[in-house]
Short mmCIF file of C-alpha atoms in Angstrom, two decimals:
data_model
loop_
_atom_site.label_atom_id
_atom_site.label_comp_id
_atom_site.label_asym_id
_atom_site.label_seq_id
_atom_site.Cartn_x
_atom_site.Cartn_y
_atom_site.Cartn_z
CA UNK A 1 25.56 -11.47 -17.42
CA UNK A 2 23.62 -14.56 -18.67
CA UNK A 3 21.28 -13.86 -21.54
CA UNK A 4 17.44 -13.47 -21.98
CA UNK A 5 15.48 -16.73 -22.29
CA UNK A 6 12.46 -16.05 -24.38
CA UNK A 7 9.48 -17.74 -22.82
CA UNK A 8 6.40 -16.08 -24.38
CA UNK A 9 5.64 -13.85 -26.95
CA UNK A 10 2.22 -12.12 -28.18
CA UNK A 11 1.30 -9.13 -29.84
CA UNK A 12 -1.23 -6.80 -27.58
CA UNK A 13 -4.36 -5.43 -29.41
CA UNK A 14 -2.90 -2.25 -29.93
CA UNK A 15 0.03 -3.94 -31.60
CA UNK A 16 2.96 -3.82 -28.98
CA UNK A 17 5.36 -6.48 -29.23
CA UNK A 18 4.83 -7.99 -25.69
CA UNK A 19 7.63 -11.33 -24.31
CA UNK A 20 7.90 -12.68 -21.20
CA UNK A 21 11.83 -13.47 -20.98
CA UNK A 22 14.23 -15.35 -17.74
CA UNK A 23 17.64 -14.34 -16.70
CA UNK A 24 18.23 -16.90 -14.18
CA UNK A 25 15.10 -16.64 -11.02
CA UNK A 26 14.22 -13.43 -12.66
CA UNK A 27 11.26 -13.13 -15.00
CA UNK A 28 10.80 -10.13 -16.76
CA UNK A 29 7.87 -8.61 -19.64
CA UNK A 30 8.86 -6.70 -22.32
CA UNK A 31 6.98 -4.21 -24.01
CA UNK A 32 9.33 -3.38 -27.49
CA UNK A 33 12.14 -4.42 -26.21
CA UNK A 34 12.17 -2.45 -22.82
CA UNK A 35 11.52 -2.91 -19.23
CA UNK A 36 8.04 -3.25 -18.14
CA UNK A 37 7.81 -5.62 -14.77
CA UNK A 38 10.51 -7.65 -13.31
CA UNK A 39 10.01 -10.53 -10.85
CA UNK A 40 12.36 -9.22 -8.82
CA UNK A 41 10.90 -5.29 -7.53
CA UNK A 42 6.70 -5.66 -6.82
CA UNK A 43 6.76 -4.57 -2.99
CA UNK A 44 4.97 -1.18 -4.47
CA UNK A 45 2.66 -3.55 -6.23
CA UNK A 46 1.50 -4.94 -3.22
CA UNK A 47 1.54 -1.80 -1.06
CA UNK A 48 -1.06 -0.87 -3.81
CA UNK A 49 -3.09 -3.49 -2.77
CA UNK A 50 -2.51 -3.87 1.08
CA UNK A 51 -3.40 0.73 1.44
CA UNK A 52 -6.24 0.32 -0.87
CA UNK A 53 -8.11 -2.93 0.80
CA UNK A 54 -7.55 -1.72 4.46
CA UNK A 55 -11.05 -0.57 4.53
CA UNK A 56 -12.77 -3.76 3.42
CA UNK A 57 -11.13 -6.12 5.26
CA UNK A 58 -13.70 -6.60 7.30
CA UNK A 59 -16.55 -5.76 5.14
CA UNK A 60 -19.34 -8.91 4.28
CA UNK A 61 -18.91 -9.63 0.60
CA UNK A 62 -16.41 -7.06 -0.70
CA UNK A 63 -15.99 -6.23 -4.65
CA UNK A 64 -12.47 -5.72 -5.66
CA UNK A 65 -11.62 -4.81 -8.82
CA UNK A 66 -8.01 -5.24 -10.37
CA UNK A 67 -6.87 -3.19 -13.48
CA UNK A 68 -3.94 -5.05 -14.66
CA UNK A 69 -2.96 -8.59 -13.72
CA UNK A 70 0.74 -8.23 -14.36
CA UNK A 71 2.73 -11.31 -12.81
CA UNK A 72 0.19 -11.98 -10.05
CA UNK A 73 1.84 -9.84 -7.27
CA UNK A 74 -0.90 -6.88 -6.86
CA UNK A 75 -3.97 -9.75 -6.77
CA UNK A 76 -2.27 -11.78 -4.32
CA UNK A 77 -2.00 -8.81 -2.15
CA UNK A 78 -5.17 -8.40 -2.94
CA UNK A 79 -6.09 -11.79 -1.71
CA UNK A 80 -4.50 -11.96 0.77
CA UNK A 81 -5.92 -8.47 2.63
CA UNK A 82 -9.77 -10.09 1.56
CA UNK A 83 -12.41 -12.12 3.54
CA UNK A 84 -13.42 -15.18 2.32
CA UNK A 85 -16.47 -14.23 0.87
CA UNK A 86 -14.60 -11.64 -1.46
CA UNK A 87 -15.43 -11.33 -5.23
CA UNK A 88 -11.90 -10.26 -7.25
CA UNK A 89 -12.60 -9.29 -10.81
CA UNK A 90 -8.94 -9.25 -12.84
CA UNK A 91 -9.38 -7.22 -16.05
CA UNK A 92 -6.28 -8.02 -18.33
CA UNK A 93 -6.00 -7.04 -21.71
CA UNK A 94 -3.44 -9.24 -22.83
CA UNK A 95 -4.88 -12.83 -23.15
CA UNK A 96 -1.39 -14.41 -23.15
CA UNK A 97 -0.55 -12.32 -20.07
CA UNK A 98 -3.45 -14.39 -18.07
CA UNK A 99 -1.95 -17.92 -19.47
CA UNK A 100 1.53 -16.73 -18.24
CA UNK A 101 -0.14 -16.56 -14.99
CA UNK A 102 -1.52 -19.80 -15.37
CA UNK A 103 1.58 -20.93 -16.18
CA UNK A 104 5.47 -20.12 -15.73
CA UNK A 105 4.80 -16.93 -13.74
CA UNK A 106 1.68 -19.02 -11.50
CA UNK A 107 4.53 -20.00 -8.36
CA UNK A 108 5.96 -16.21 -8.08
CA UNK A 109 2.35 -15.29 -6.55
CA UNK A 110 1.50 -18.46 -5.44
CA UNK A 111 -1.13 -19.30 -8.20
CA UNK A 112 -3.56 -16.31 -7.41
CA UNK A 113 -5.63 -17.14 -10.48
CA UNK A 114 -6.58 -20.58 -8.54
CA UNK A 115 -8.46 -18.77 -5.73
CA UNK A 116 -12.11 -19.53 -5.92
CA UNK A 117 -12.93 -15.59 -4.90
CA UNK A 118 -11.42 -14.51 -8.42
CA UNK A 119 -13.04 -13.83 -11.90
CA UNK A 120 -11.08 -12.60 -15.18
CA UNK A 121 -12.38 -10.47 -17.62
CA UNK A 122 -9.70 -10.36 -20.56
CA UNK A 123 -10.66 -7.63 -22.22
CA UNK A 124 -9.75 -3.44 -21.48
CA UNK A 125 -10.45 -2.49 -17.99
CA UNK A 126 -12.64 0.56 -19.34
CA UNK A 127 -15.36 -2.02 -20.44
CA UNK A 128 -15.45 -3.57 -17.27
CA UNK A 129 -15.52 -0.08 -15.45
CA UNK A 130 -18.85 1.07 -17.61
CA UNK A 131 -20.54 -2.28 -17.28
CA UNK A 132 -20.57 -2.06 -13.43
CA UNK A 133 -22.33 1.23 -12.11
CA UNK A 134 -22.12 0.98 -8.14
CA UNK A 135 -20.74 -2.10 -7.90
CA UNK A 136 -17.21 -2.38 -6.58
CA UNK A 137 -15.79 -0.85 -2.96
CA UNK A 138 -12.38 -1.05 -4.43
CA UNK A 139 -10.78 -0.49 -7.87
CA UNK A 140 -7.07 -0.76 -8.16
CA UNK A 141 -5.31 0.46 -11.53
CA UNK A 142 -1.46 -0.44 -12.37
CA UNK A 143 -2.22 -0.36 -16.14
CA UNK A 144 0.66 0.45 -17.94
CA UNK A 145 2.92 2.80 -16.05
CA UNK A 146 0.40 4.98 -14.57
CA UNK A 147 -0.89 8.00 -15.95
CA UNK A 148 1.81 8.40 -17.70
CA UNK A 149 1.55 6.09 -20.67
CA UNK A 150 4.99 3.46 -21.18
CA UNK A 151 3.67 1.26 -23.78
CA UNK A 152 0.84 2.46 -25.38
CA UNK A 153 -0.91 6.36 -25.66
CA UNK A 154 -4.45 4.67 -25.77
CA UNK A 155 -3.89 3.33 -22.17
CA UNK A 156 -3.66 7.17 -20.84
CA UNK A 157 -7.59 7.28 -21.48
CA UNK A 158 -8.20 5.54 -18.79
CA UNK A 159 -6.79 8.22 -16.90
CA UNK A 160 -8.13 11.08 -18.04
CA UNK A 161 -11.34 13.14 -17.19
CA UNK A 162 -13.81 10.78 -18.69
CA UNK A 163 -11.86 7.31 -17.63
CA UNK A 164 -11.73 9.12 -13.84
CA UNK A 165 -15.40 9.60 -14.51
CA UNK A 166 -16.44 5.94 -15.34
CA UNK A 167 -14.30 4.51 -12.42
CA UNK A 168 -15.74 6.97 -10.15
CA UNK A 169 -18.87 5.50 -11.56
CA UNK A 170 -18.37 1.93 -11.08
CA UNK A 171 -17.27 2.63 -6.75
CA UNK A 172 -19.69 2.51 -4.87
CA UNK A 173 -20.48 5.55 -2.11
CA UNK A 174 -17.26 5.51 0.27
CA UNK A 175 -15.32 3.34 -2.27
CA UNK A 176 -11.81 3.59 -3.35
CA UNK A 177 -9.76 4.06 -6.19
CA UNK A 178 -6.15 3.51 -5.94
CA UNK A 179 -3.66 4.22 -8.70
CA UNK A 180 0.02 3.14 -9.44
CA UNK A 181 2.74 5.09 -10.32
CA UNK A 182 6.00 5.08 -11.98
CA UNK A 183 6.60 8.69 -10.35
CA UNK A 184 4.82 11.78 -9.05
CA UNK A 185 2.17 13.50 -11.41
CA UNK A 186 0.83 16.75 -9.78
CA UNK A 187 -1.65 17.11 -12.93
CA UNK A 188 -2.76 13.69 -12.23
CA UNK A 189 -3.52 14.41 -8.66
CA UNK A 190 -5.13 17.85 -9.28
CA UNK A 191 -7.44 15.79 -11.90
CA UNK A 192 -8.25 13.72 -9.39
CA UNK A 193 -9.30 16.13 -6.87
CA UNK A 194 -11.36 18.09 -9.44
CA UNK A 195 -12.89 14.63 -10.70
CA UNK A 196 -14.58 14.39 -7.12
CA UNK A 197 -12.32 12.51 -5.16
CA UNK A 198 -10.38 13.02 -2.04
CA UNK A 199 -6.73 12.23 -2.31
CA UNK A 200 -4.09 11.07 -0.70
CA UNK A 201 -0.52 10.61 -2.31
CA UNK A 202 1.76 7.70 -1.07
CA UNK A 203 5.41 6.84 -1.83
CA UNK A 204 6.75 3.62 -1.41
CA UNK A 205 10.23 1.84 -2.69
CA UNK A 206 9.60 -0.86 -5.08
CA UNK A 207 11.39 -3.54 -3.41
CA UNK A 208 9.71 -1.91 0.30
CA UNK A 209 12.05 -2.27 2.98
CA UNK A 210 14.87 -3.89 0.54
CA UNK A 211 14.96 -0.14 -1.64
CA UNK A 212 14.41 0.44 -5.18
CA UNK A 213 13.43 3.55 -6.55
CA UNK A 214 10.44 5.66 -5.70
CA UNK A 215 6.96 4.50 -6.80
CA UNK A 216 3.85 6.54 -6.19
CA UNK A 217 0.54 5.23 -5.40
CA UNK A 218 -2.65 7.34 -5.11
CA UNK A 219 -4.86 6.70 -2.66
CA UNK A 220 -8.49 8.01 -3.57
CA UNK A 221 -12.05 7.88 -1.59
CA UNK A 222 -15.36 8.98 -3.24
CA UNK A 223 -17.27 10.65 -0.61
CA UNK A 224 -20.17 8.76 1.22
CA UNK A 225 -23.59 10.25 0.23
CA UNK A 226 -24.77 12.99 2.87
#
């Protein structure tokens, strides 16, 4: 097996040691030293995007939000299931993670970051979600692992009680919240449920059709007003 190329390297704000590394055609983040995203499985990615935008596709004007830009895969989905006249905010936290985008990682997506309908806010996707009462019809979170914090503790607030709060916040009436998932999380789901939402719980491979393991997406609508 060839080795790991180092192509980037940055420490996140909460101190993890974060490089972007290529074995061959494969890119792959590393968040102290293990696994976090590989080039090679984002069909679950995707599927987050495609389930949660079928709503708004033909919707005037849509407001998307992403939590998480990754390596581009979930906002070209995103994108790509939009009108023209779409607004896509990206909220990353890692500032190197957006200029990987911009650079090595820009072709695996097919240069999302170029599209005119998108706007990134580096900075923690809470901020973002209390800034903007009402204003988006979708918010999709892939922030870390899921609720179930990989890299960093700190990123499971966004999950709780109070995060669930501020993102049901930001949707507006009928909106949706979808949610990525290294695996099931029955507490998550209940939280969800009692946090006002109605939920829905998909599983999809992470390479789709091609196999992979099991990723979980949640699939969450804030009721319309009566």
């Amino acid at each position: 097996m060839k080795p790991l190329e180092l192509i980037g390297e940055t420490l996140t704000p909460n101190g993890i040691d974060m490089k972007l590394t290529r074995r061959s055609n494969e890119y792959i983040i590393l968040a102290n030293g293990k696994s976090l995203m590989s080039s090679r499985m984002h069909g679950s990615e995707e599927a987050l995007a495609t389930l949660a935008c079928r709503r708004v596709r033909t919707m005037e004007q849509p407001c998307v939000l992403v939590g998480g830009l990754g390596m581009g895969f979930t906002l070209r989905a995103t994108l790509d299931s939009l009108p023209s006249d779409a607004m896509v905010v990206v909220a990353e936290l890692v500032p190197a993670v957006v200029e990987w985008n911009r650079g090595p990682l820009g072709p695996l997506a097919g240069h999302p970051l170029k599209d005119k309908r998108v706007r990134v806010d580096v900075g923690d996707v809470s901020v973002t979600l209390s800034s903007s009462p009402g204003r988006f019809d979708v918010v999709l979170l892939d922030v870390d692992n899921g609720p179930a914090a990989f890299t960093d503790s700190d990123n499971a607030r966004l999950y709780d009680n109070r995060g669930l709060a501020a993102v049901r916040a930001a949707l507006k009436m009928g909106g949706v919240l979808a949610v990525w998932s290294a695996r099931d999380d029955r507490k998550f789901e209940q939280r969800l449920r009692y946090g006002g939402f109605t939920v829905e719980v998909e599983r999809v491979r992470g390479r789709l059709k091609k196999g992979g393991p099991v990723h979980t997406i949640f699939l969450c609508h804030k009721p319309p007003s009566k």
